[in-house]
XYZ file of N, CA and C in Angstrom:
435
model
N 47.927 76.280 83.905
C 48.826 77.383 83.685
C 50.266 76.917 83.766
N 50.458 76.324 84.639
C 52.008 75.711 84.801
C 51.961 74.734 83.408
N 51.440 74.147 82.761
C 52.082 72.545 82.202
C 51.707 73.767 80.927
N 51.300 74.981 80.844
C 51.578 75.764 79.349
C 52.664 76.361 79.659
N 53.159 77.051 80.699
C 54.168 77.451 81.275
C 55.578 76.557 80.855
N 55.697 75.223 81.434
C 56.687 73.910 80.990
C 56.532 73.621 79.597
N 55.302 73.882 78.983
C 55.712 73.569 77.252
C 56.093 74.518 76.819
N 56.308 75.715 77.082
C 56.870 77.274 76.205
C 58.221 77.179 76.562
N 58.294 76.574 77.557
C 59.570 76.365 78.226
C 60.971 75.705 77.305
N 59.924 74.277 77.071
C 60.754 73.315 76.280
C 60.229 73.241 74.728
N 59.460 74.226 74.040
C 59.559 74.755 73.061
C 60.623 75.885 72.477
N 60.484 76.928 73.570
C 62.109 77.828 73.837
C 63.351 77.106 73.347
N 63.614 76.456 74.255
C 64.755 75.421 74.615
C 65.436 74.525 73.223
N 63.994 73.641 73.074
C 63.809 73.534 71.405
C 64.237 74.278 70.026
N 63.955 75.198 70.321
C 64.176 75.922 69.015
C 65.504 76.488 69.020
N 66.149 76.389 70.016
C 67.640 77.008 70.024
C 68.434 76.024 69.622
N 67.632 74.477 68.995
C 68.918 73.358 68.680
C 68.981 73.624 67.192
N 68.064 74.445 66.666
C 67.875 74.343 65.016
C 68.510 75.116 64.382
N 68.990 74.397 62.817
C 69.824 75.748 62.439
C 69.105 77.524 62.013
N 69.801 78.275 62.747
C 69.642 79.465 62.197
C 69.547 79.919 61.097
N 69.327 80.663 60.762
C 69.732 81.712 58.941
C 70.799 82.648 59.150
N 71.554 82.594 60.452
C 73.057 82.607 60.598
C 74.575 81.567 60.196
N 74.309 81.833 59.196
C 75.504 80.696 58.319
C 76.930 81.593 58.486
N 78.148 81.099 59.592
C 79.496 81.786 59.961
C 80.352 80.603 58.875
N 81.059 81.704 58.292
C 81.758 81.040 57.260
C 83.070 80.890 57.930
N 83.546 79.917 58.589
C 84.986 79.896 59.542
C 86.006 78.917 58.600
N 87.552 79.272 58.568
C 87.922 78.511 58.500
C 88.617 77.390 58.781
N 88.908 75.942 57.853
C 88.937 74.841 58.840
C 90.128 74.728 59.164
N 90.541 74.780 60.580
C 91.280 74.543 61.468
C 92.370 73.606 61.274
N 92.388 72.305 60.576
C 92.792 71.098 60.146
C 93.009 71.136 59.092
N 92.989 72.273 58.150
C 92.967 72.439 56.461
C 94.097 73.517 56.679
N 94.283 74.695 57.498
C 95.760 75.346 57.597
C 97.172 74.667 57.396
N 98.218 75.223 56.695
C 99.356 74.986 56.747
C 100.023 75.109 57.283
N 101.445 74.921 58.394
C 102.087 74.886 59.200
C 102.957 76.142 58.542
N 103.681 77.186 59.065
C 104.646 78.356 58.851
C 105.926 77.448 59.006
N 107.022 78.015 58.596
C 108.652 77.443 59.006
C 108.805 78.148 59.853
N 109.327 77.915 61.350
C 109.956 78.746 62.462
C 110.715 79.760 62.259
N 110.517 80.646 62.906
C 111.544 81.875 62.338
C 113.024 81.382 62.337
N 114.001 81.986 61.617
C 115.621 81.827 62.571
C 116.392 83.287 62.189
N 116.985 82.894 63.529
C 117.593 84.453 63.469
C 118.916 84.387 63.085
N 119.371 85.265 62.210
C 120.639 84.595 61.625
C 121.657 85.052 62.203
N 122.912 84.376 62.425
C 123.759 84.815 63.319
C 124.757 86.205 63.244
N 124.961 86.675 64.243
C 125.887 87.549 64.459
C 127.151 87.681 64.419
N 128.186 87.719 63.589
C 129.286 87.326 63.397
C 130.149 88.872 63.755
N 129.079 89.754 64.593
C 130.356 90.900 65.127
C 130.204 90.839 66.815
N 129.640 89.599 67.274
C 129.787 89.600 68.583
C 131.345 88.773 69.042
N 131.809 89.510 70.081
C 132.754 89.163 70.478
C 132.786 88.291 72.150
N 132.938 86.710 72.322
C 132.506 86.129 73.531
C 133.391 86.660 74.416
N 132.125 86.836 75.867
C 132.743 87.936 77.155
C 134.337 87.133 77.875
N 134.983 88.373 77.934
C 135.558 87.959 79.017
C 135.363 87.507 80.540
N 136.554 86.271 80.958
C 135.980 85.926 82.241
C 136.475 87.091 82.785
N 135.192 87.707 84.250
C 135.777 88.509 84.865
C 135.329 90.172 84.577
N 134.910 90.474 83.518
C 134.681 91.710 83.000
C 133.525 91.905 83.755
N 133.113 92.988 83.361
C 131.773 93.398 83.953
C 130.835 93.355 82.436
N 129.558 93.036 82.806
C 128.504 92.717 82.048
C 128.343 94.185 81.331
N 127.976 94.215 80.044
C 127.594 95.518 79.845
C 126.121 96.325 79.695
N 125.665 95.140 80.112
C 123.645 95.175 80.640
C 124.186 95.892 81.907
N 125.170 95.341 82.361
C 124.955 95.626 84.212
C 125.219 97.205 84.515
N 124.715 98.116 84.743
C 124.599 99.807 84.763
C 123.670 100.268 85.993
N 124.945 100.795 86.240
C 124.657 101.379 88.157
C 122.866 101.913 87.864
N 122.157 101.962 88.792
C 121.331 102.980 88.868
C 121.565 104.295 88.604
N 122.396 105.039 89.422
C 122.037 106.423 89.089
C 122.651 106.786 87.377
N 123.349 105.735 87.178
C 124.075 105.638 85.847
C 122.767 105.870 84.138
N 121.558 105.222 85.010
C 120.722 104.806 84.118
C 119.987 105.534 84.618
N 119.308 106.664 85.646
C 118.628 107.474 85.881
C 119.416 108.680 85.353
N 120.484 109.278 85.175
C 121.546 110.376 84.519
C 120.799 109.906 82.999
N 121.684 108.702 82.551
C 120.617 108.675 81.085
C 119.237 108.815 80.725
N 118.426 108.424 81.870
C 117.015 108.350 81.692
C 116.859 110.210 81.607
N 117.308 110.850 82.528
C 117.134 112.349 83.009
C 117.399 113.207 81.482
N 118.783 112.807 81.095
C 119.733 113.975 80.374
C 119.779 113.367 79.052
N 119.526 111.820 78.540
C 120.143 111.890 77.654
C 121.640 111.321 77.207
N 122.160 110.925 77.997
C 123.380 110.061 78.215
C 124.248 111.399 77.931
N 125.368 111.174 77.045
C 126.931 112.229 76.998
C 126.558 112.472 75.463
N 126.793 113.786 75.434
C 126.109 114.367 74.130
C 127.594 114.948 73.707
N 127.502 114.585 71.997
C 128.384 115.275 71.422
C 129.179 116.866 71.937
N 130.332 117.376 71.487
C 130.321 118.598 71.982
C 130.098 119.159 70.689
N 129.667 120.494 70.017
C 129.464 120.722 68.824
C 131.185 121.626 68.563
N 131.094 122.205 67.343
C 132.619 123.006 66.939
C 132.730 123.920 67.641
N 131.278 124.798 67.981
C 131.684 125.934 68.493
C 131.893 125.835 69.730
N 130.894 125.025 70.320
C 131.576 124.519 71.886
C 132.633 123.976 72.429
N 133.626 123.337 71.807
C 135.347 123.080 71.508
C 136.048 123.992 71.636
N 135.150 124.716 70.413
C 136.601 125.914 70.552
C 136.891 126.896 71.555
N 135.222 126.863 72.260
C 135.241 128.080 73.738
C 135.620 127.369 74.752
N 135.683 126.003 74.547
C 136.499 125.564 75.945
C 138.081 125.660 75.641
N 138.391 125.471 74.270
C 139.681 125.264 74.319
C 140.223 126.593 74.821
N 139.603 127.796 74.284
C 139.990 128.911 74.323
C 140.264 129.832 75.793
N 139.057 128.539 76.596
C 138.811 129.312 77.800
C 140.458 128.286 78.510
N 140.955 127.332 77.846
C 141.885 126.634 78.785
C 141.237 125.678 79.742
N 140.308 124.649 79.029
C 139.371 124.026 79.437
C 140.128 122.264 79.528
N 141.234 122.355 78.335
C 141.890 121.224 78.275
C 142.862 121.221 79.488
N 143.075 123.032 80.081
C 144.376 122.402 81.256
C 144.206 122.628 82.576
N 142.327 122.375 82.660
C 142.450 122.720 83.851
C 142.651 121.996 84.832
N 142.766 122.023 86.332
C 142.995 121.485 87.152
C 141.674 121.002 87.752
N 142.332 119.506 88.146
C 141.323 118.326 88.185
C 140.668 118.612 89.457
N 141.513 119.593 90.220
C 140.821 119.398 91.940
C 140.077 120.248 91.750
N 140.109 121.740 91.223
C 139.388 122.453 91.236
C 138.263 122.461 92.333
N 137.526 121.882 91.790
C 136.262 121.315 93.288
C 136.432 121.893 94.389
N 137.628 120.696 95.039
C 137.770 120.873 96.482
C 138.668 121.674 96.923
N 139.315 122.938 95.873
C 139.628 123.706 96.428
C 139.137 125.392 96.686
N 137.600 125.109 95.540
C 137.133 126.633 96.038
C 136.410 126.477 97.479
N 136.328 125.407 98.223
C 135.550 125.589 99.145
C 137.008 125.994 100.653
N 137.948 125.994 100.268
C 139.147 126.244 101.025
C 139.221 126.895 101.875
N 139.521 127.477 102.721
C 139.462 128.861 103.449
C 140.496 129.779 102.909
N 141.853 129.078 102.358
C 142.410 130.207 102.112
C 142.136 130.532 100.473
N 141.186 130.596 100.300
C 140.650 130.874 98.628
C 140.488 132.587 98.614
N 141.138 133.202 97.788
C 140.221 134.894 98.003
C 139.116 134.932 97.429
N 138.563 135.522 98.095
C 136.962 135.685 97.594
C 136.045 137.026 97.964
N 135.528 137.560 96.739
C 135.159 138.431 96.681
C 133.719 139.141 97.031
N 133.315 139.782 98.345
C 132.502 140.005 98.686
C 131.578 140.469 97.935
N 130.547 140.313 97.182
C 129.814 141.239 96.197
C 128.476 141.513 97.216
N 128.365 141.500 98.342
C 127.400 142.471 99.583
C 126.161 141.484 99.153
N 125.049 141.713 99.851
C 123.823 141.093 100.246
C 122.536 141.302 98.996
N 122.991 142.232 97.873
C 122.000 142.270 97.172
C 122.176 140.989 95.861
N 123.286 140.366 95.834
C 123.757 139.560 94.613
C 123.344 138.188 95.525
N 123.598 138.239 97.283
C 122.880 137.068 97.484
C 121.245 136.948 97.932
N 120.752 138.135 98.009
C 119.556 138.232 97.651
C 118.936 137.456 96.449
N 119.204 138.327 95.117
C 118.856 137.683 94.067
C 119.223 136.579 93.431
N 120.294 135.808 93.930
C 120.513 134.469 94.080
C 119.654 133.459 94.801
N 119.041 134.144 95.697
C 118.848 133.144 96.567
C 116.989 133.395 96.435
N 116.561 134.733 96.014
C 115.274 134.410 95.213
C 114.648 133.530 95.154
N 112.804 133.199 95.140
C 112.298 132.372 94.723
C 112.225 132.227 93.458
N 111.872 130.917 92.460
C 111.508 131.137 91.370
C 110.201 131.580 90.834
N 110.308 132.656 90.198
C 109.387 133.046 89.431
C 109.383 133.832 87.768
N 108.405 134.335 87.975
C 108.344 135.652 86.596
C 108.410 136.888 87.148
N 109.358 136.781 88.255
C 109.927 138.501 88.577
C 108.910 139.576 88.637
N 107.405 139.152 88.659
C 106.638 140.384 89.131
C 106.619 140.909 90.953
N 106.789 140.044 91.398
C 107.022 140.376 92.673
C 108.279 140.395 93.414
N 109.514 140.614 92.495
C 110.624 140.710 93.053
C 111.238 142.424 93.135
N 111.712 142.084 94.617
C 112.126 144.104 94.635
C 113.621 143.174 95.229
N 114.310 144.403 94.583
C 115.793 144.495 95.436
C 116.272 146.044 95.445
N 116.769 146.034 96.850
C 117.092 147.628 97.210
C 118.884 147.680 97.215
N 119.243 148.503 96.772
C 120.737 148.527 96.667
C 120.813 149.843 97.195
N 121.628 149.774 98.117
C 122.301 150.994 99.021
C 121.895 150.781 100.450
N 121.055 152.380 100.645
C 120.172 152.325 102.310
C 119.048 152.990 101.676
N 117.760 151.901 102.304
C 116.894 152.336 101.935
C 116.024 153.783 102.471
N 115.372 154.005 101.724
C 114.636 154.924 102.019
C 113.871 155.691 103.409
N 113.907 156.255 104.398
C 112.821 156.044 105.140
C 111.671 156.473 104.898
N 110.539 155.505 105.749
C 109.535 155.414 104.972
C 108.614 156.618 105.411
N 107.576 157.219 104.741
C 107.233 158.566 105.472
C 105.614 157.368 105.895
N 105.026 158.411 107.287
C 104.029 157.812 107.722
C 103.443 158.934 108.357
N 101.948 158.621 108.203
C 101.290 159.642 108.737
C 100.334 159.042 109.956
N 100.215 160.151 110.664
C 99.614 160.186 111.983
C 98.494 159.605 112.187
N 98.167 159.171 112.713
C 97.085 158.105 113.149
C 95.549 159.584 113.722
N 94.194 159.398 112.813
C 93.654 160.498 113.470
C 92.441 160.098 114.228
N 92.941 161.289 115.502
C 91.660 160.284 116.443
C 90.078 160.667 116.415
């Protein structure tokens, strides 16, 4: 049983040296032609850096997360020009900022329901109530024993 076992073996073995009726038509490797290297042709609108400048690859982080976010600085369109110009957008004052937080700024109380709805969660307003004035009292009935 074994020495029929060892000849099926190396009959197997055998028959995997012979050619197949799998004929791969490849081609020869040593018969290809060589390509010409690419070249890249030069740039004649680059201008060589100054010593000292800053790189213009080199861009802060949050510089490149603002672009990544927004989009970088977007055109203004005509009609948007003209409502700033109109609003006096060209003269305004640069501090602005740090001076509405001032104390002596006037400022106009608009009461607890405008910071209510300011200060709102976000949603789709099905569950938002706001009461303006004094509310109601509420009627309740007696507890029965």
């Amino acid at each position: 049983m074994r020495k029929m076992f060892a000849l099926g073996l190396v009959a197997l073995s055998l028959a995997g040296c012979g050619k197949s009726g799998l004929d791969r038509n490849r081609p020869d490797e040593f018969a290809t032609a060589r390509q010409a290297p690419l070249v890249i042709p030069p740039d004649f609108a680059l201008v060589p850096p100054q010593p000292g400048a800053p790189r213009p690859q080199d861009v802060s982080p949050s510089v490149q997360a603002a672009d990544a976010l927004f989009g970088g600085p977007a055109p203004r369109s005509a009609g948007e020009s003209a409502a700033i110009r109109a609003a006096g957008g060209n003269t305004a004052d640069a501090g602005i900022r740090s001076g509405a937080g001032d104390p002596s700024t006037n400022v106009i109380d608009k009461g607890t329901t405008v910071r209510d709805v300011v200060a709102a969660p976000q949603g789709d307003g099905q569950d938002a109530r706001a009461v303006a004035g004094t509310p109601a009292p509420a009627t309740t009935t007696p507890p029965k024993n």
